[in-house]
């Protein structure tokens, strides 16, 4: 799969290349510029700053990516999670390298991770107990955004895995420094 | 009036929509934008799609059509298709002019009197210089085709693509086309654009977005900013002037093109006279 560079970026994609390498996801979707044009603002809203704390969002993204076994997203969001303040051991636990219960004791975060495991780790409805537990800690708009975040992450997990998107050398170097490869 | 029709009426968008009928060609010209040759992928648009584009272009408010390739006359259905397209909008068809057999010429009689112009490439009044660029025996075959088409009442335009052309050479060319019954207003001279095979041949002028009029161009691979956009280099389709992969309905790429044109910095304009 060719990752387009700035020289080959279609007209609608050019703005996304102005700040340098836009990353493998944008450089791939750029092949269909009208889709990139619609997708990137949505992804920026979902994965960028919002009403939810960055730490909370990275719990959802990294845990979901681990459940769907997306190498690209696990590696990219291990870095994002560390930047959002998660400890290295928390990152490892979210990735499945160690029990979650040892690292996450806060009631809201435990309820959220149970919710993510139910949304991304199985099919069919989420049990009322898991839903009620989440709702006891988060407001309705938060639950909606968190669930959409898990779903959006799943979409990208499958996209990146199916197309075998490469993790950037810079990201790999950072992961190596943090012993997270 | 639709936004596109208004943009065309206000000259914000050019009125012509281009169609790449195909990419394969019986020739292998040294400066070909699309690296066209006999064995390349055909990337054919198809008669049905060409008629759909023509109908949608007219409905949107575009005012004329252009068909290019590859060599469009390699397609058996071309004459019938452009005849039908011309019932919707005036049309110019670009060809190398080397495939006009007697049967083709007789078929072309039906284009006489229709709003159709056959634009044939002829790069020099000197057969040797012309054939160096365009292939053996090209000059003789092209001149014969022009003569035969004009005799059948078909409007012929001549396109000269040249790296440099001096006054003397231009005058020789003009004497030639006048002698063949092609008027001065139907002779266009344009520079070689450095894309496609011209890059490897070290020919032509570099272009960017601002050099090219934003003429919506439909191909089998998507819609482009200009007929100089869907070029091929090293066997790979260029994407830098791709507007959208979506081409149907035509309204979609047309609106994106208009948005891109309106987003250009003030003062940007087409610098090259390449039509």
JSON list of N, CA, C and O in Angstrom, two decimals, chain B residues 183-216:
[
{"chain": "B", "resi": 183, "resn": "UNK", "atom": "N", "xyz": [-8.34, 26.59, -41.18]},
{"chain": "B", "resi": 183, "resn": "UNK", "atom": "CA", "xyz": [-8.18, 28.03, -40.95]},
{"chain": "B", "resi": 183, "resn": "UNK", "atom": "C", "xyz": [-7.24, 28.32, -39.79]},
{"chain": "B", "resi": 183, "resn": "UNK", "atom": "O", "xyz": [-6.98, 27.45, -38.95]},
{"chain": "B", "resi": 184, "resn": "UNK", "atom": "N", "xyz": [-6.74, 29.56, -39.75]},
{"chain": "B", "resi": 184, "resn": "UNK", "atom": "CA", "xyz": [-5.80, 29.94, -38.69]},
{"chain": "B", "resi": 184, "resn": "UNK", "atom": "C", "xyz": [-6.39, 29.75, -37.30]},
{"chain": "B", "resi": 184, "resn": "UNK", "atom": "O", "xyz": [-5.68, 29.34, -36.36]},
{"chain": "B", "resi": 185, "resn": "UNK", "atom": "N", "xyz": [-7.68, 30.06, -37.16]},
{"chain": "B", "resi": 185, "resn": "UNK", "atom": "CA", "xyz": [-8.29, 29.93, -35.82]},
{"chain": "B", "resi": 185, "resn": "UNK", "atom": "C", "xyz": [-8.41, 28.47, -35.38]},
{"chain": "B", "resi": 185, "resn": "UNK", "atom": "O", "xyz": [-8.70, 28.17, -34.22]},
{"chain": "B", "resi": 186, "resn": "UNK", "atom": "N", "xyz": [-8.20, 27.56, -36.31]},
{"chain": "B", "resi": 186, "resn": "UNK", "atom": "CA", "xyz": [-8.24, 26.14, -35.95]},
{"chain": "B", "resi": 186, "resn": "UNK", "atom": "C", "xyz": [-6.84, 25.54, -35.86]},
{"chain": "B", "resi": 186, "resn": "UNK", "atom": "O", "xyz": [-6.68, 24.31, -35.93]},
{"chain": "B", "resi": 187, "resn": "UNK", "atom": "N", "xyz": [-5.84, 26.39, -35.70]},
{"chain": "B", "resi": 187, "resn": "UNK", "atom": "CA", "xyz": [-4.48, 25.91, -35.45]},
{"chain": "B", "resi": 187, "resn": "UNK", "atom": "C", "xyz": [-4.03, 26.38, -34.07]},
{"chain": "B", "resi": 187, "resn": "UNK", "atom": "O", "xyz": [-3.99, 27.58, -33.81]},
{"chain": "B", "resi": 188, "resn": "UNK", "atom": "N", "xyz": [-3.75, 25.44, -33.18]},
{"chain": "B", "resi": 188, "resn": "UNK", "atom": "CA", "xyz": [-3.29, 25.80, -31.84]},
{"chain": "B", "resi": 188, "resn": "UNK", "atom": "C", "xyz": [-1.85, 25.33, -31.66]},
{"chain": "B", "resi": 188, "resn": "UNK", "atom": "O", "xyz": [-1.48, 24.25, -32.10]},
{"chain": "B", "resi": 189, "resn": "UNK", "atom": "N", "xyz": [-1.06, 26.19, -31.03]},
{"chain": "B", "resi": 189, "resn": "UNK", "atom": "CA", "xyz": [0.32, 25.84, -30.72]},
{"chain": "B", "resi": 189, "resn": "UNK", "atom": "C", "xyz": [0.46, 25.85, -29.20]},
{"chain": "B", "resi": 189, "resn": "UNK", "atom": "O", "xyz": [0.06, 26.82, -28.55]},
{"chain": "B", "resi": 190, "resn": "UNK", "atom": "N", "xyz": [0.99, 24.79, -28.67]},
{"chain": "B", "resi": 190, "resn": "UNK", "atom": "CA", "xyz": [1.06, 24.68, -27.21]},
{"chain": "B", "resi": 190, "resn": "UNK", "atom": "C", "xyz": [2.41, 24.11, -26.80]},
{"chain": "B", "resi": 190, "resn": "UNK", "atom": "O", "xyz": [3.04, 23.37, -27.55]},
{"chain": "B", "resi": 191, "resn": "UNK", "atom": "N", "xyz": [2.84, 24.47, -25.59]},
{"chain": "B", "resi": 191, "resn": "UNK", "atom": "CA", "xyz": [4.14, 23.96, -25.13]},
{"chain": "B", "resi": 191, "resn": "UNK", "atom": "C", "xyz": [4.04, 22.51, -24.69]},
{"chain": "B", "resi": 191, "resn": "UNK", "atom": "O", "xyz": [2.96, 22.01, -24.40]},
{"chain": "B", "resi": 192, "resn": "UNK", "atom": "N", "xyz": [5.17, 21.86, -24.63]},
{"chain": "B", "resi": 192, "resn": "UNK", "atom": "CA", "xyz": [5.23, 20.53, -24.03]},
{"chain": "B", "resi": 192, "resn": "UNK", "atom": "C", "xyz": [5.21, 20.71, -22.51]},
{"chain": "B", "resi": 192, "resn": "UNK", "atom": "O", "xyz": [5.93, 21.54, -21.97]},
{"chain": "B", "resi": 193, "resn": "UNK", "atom": "N", "xyz": [4.33, 19.98, -21.87]},
{"chain": "B", "resi": 193, "resn": "UNK", "atom": "CA", "xyz": [4.26, 20.03, -20.41]},
{"chain": "B", "resi": 193, "resn": "UNK", "atom": "C", "xyz": [5.12, 18.90, -19.84]},
{"chain": "B", "resi": 193, "resn": "UNK", "atom": "O", "xyz": [5.04, 17.76, -20.31]},
{"chain": "B", "resi": 194, "resn": "UNK", "atom": "N", "xyz": [5.96, 19.25, -18.88]},
{"chain": "B", "resi": 194, "resn": "UNK", "atom": "CA", "xyz": [6.90, 18.25, -18.34]},
{"chain": "B", "resi": 194, "resn": "UNK", "atom": "C", "xyz": [6.20, 17.33, -17.34]},
{"chain": "B", "resi": 194, "resn": "UNK", "atom": "O", "xyz": [6.32, 17.46, -16.13]},
{"chain": "B", "resi": 195, "resn": "UNK", "atom": "N", "xyz": [5.47, 16.44, -17.90]},
{"chain": "B", "resi": 195, "resn": "UNK", "atom": "CA", "xyz": [4.86, 15.36, -17.12]},
{"chain": "B", "resi": 195, "resn": "UNK", "atom": "C", "xyz": [4.92, 14.11, -17.99]},
{"chain": "B", "resi": 195, "resn": "UNK", "atom": "O", "xyz": [5.16, 14.20, -19.19]},
{"chain": "B", "resi": 196, "resn": "UNK", "atom": "N", "xyz": [4.69, 12.96, -17.41]},
{"chain": "B", "resi": 196, "resn": "UNK", "atom": "CA", "xyz": [4.71, 11.73, -18.18]},
{"chain": "B", "resi": 196, "resn": "UNK", "atom": "C", "xyz": [6.07, 11.46, -18.82]},
{"chain": "B", "resi": 196, "resn": "UNK", "atom": "O", "xyz": [7.12, 11.68, -18.22]},
{"chain": "B", "resi": 197, "resn": "UNK", "atom": "N", "xyz": [6.02, 11.01, -20.09]},
{"chain": "B", "resi": 197, "resn": "UNK", "atom": "CA", "xyz": [7.26, 10.63, -20.76]},
{"chain": "B", "resi": 197, "resn": "UNK", "atom": "C", "xyz": [8.15, 11.83, -21.05]},
{"chain": "B", "resi": 197, "resn": "UNK", "atom": "O", "xyz": [9.37, 11.67, -21.24]},
{"chain": "B", "resi": 198, "resn": "UNK", "atom": "N", "xyz": [7.60, 13.04, -21.06]},
{"chain": "B", "resi": 198, "resn": "UNK", "atom": "CA", "xyz": [8.40, 14.24, -21.30]},
{"chain": "B", "resi": 198, "resn": "UNK", "atom": "C", "xyz": [9.47, 14.42, -20.22]},
{"chain": "B", "resi": 198, "resn": "UNK", "atom": "O", "xyz": [10.54, 14.99, -20.47]},
{"chain": "B", "resi": 199, "resn": "UNK", "atom": "N", "xyz": [9.20, 13.94, -19.01]},
{"chain": "B", "resi": 199, "resn": "UNK", "atom": "CA", "xyz": [10.20, 14.04, -17.93]},
{"chain": "B", "resi": 199, "resn": "UNK", "atom": "C", "xyz": [11.44, 13.24, -18.32]},
{"chain": "B", "resi": 199, "resn": "UNK", "atom": "O", "xyz": [12.57, 13.73, -18.24]},
{"chain": "B", "resi": 200, "resn": "UNK", "atom": "N", "xyz": [11.21, 12.01, -18.77]},
{"chain": "B", "resi": 200, "resn": "UNK", "atom": "CA", "xyz": [12.34, 11.13, -19.11]},
{"chain": "B", "resi": 200, "resn": "UNK", "atom": "C", "xyz": [13.05, 11.60, -20.38]},
{"chain": "B", "resi": 200, "resn": "UNK", "atom": "O", "xyz": [14.23, 11.32, -20.57]},
{"chain": "B", "resi": 201, "resn": "UNK", "atom": "N", "xyz": [12.31, 12.30, -21.25]},
{"chain": "B", "resi": 201, "resn": "UNK", "atom": "CA", "xyz": [12.90, 12.80, -22.48]},
{"chain": "B", "resi": 201, "resn": "UNK", "atom": "C", "xyz": [13.55, 14.17, -22.27]},
{"chain": "B", "resi": 201, "resn": "UNK", "atom": "O", "xyz": [14.12, 14.73, -23.22]},
{"chain": "B", "resi": 202, "resn": "UNK", "atom": "N", "xyz": [13.45, 14.71, -21.06]},
{"chain": "B", "resi": 202, "resn": "UNK", "atom": "CA", "xyz": [14.04, 16.01, -20.78]},
{"chain": "B", "resi": 202, "resn": "UNK", "atom": "C", "xyz": [13.38, 17.14, -21.55]},
{"chain": "B", "resi": 202, "resn": "UNK", "atom": "O", "xyz": [14.02, 18.12, -21.92]},
{"chain": "B", "resi": 203, "resn": "UNK", "atom": "N", "xyz": [12.10, 17.01, -21.78]},
{"chain": "B", "resi": 203, "resn": "UNK", "atom": "CA", "xyz": [11.37, 18.01, -22.57]},
{"chain": "B", "resi": 203, "resn": "UNK", "atom": "C", "xyz": [10.37, 18.76, -21.71]},
{"chain": "B", "resi": 203, "resn": "UNK", "atom": "O", "xyz": [9.92, 18.27, -20.68]},
{"chain": "B", "resi": 204, "resn": "UNK", "atom": "N", "xyz": [10.00, 19.96, -22.17]},
{"chain": "B", "resi": 204, "resn": "UNK", "atom": "CA", "xyz": [8.84, 20.63, -21.65]},
{"chain": "B", "resi": 204, "resn": "UNK", "atom": "C", "xyz": [9.08, 21.59, -20.51]},
{"chain": "B", "resi": 204, "resn": "UNK", "atom": "O", "xyz": [10.18, 21.76, -20.01]},
{"chain": "B", "resi": 205, "resn": "UNK", "atom": "N", "xyz": [7.95, 22.20, -20.11]},
{"chain": "B", "resi": 205, "resn": "UNK", "atom": "CA", "xyz": [7.98, 23.19, -19.03]},
{"chain": "B", "resi": 205, "resn": "UNK", "atom": "C", "xyz": [7.30, 22.60, -17.80]},
{"chain": "B", "resi": 205, "resn": "UNK", "atom": "O", "xyz": [6.34, 21.84, -17.90]},
{"chain": "B", "resi": 206, "resn": "UNK", "atom": "N", "xyz": [7.84, 22.96, -16.63]},
{"chain": "B", "resi": 206, "resn": "UNK", "atom": "CA", "xyz": [7.23, 22.52, -15.37]},
{"chain": "B", "resi": 206, "resn": "UNK", "atom": "C", "xyz": [5.92, 23.26, -15.16]},
{"chain": "B", "resi": 206, "resn": "UNK", "atom": "O", "xyz": [5.78, 24.43, -15.52]},
{"chain": "B", "resi": 207, "resn": "UNK", "atom": "N", "xyz": [4.96, 22.59, -14.56]},
{"chain": "B", "resi": 207, "resn": "UNK", "atom": "CA", "xyz": [3.67, 23.22, -14.30]},
{"chain": "B", "resi": 207, "resn": "UNK", "atom": "C", "xyz": [3.25, 22.93, -12.87]},
{"chain": "B", "resi": 207, "resn": "UNK", "atom": "O", "xyz": [3.68, 21.97, -12.27]},
{"chain": "B", "resi": 208, "resn": "UNK", "atom": "N", "xyz": [2.41, 23.78, -12.37]},
{"chain": "B", "resi": 208, "resn": "UNK", "atom": "CA", "xyz": [1.74, 23.51, -11.11]},
{"chain": "B", "resi": 208, "resn": "UNK", "atom": "C", "xyz": [0.31, 23.98, -11.25]},
{"chain": "B", "resi": 208, "resn": "UNK", "atom": "O", "xyz": [-0.11, 24.48, -12.30]},
{"chain": "B", "resi": 209, "resn": "UNK", "atom": "N", "xyz": [-0.39, 23.85, -10.18]},
{"chain": "B", "resi": 209, "resn": "UNK", "atom": "CA", "xyz": [-1.82, 24.16, -10.16]},
{"chain": "B", "resi": 209, "resn": "UNK", "atom": "C", "xyz": [-2.15, 25.48, -10.83]},
{"chain": "B", "resi": 209, "resn": "UNK", "atom": "O", "xyz": [-3.07, 25.57, -11.64]},
{"chain": "B", "resi": 210, "resn": "UNK", "atom": "N", "xyz": [-1.39, 26.51, -10.49]},
{"chain": "B", "resi": 210, "resn": "UNK", "atom": "CA", "xyz": [-1.74, 27.84, -10.96]},
{"chain": "B", "resi": 210, "resn": "UNK", "atom": "C", "xyz": [-1.48, 28.01, -12.46]},
{"chain": "B", "resi": 210, "resn": "UNK", "atom": "O", "xyz": [-1.95, 28.96, -13.06]},
{"chain": "B", "resi": 211, "resn": "UNK", "atom": "N", "xyz": [-0.73, 27.09, -13.05]},
{"chain": "B", "resi": 211, "resn": "UNK", "atom": "CA", "xyz": [-0.44, 27.20, -14.47]},
{"chain": "B", "resi": 211, "resn": "UNK", "atom": "C", "xyz": [-1.56, 26.65, -15.34]},
{"chain": "B", "resi": 211, "resn": "UNK", "atom": "O", "xyz": [-1.59, 26.90, -16.54]},
{"chain": "B", "resi": 212, "resn": "UNK", "atom": "N", "xyz": [-2.43, 25.89, -14.76]},
{"chain": "B", "resi": 212, "resn": "UNK", "atom": "CA", "xyz": [-3.38, 25.12, -15.54]},
{"chain": "B", "resi": 212, "resn": "UNK", "atom": "C", "xyz": [-4.81, 25.58, -15.31]},
{"chain": "B", "resi": 212, "resn": "UNK", "atom": "O", "xyz": [-5.26, 25.65, -14.16]},
{"chain": "B", "resi": 213, "resn": "UNK", "atom": "N", "xyz": [-5.55, 25.85, -16.37]},
{"chain": "B", "resi": 213, "resn": "UNK", "atom": "CA", "xyz": [-6.96, 26.18, -16.18]},
{"chain": "B", "resi": 213, "resn": "UNK", "atom": "C", "xyz": [-7.69, 25.02, -15.51]},
{"chain": "B", "resi": 213, "resn": "UNK", "atom": "O", "xyz": [-7.43, 23.86, -15.84]},
{"chain": "B", "resi": 214, "resn": "UNK", "atom": "N", "xyz": [-8.62, 25.33, -14.59]},
{"chain": "B", "resi": 214, "resn": "UNK", "atom": "CA", "xyz": [-9.32, 24.25, -13.87]},
{"chain": "B", "resi": 214, "resn": "UNK", "atom": "C", "xyz": [-10.44, 23.65, -14.72]},
{"chain": "B", "resi": 214, "resn": "UNK", "atom": "O", "xyz": [-11.62, 23.89, -14.48]},
{"chain": "B", "resi": 215, "resn": "UNK", "atom": "N", "xyz": [-10.04, 22.82, -15.68]},
{"chain": "B", "resi": 215, "resn": "UNK", "atom": "CA", "xyz": [-11.03, 22.19, -16.56]},
{"chain": "B", "resi": 215, "resn": "UNK", "atom": "C", "xyz": [-11.32, 20.79, -16.04]},
{"chain": "B", "resi": 215, "resn": "UNK", "atom": "O", "xyz": [-10.44, 19.91, -16.09]},
{"chain": "B", "resi": 216, "resn": "UNK", "atom": "N", "xyz": [-12.52, 20.60, -15.55]},
{"chain": "B", "resi": 216, "resn": "UNK", "atom": "CA", "xyz": [-12.91, 19.31, -14.97]},
{"chain": "B", "resi": 216, "resn": "UNK", "atom": "C", "xyz": [-12.64, 18.18, -15.97]},
{"chain": "B", "resi": 216, "resn": "UNK", "atom": "O", "xyz": [-13.09, 18.24, -17.11]}
]
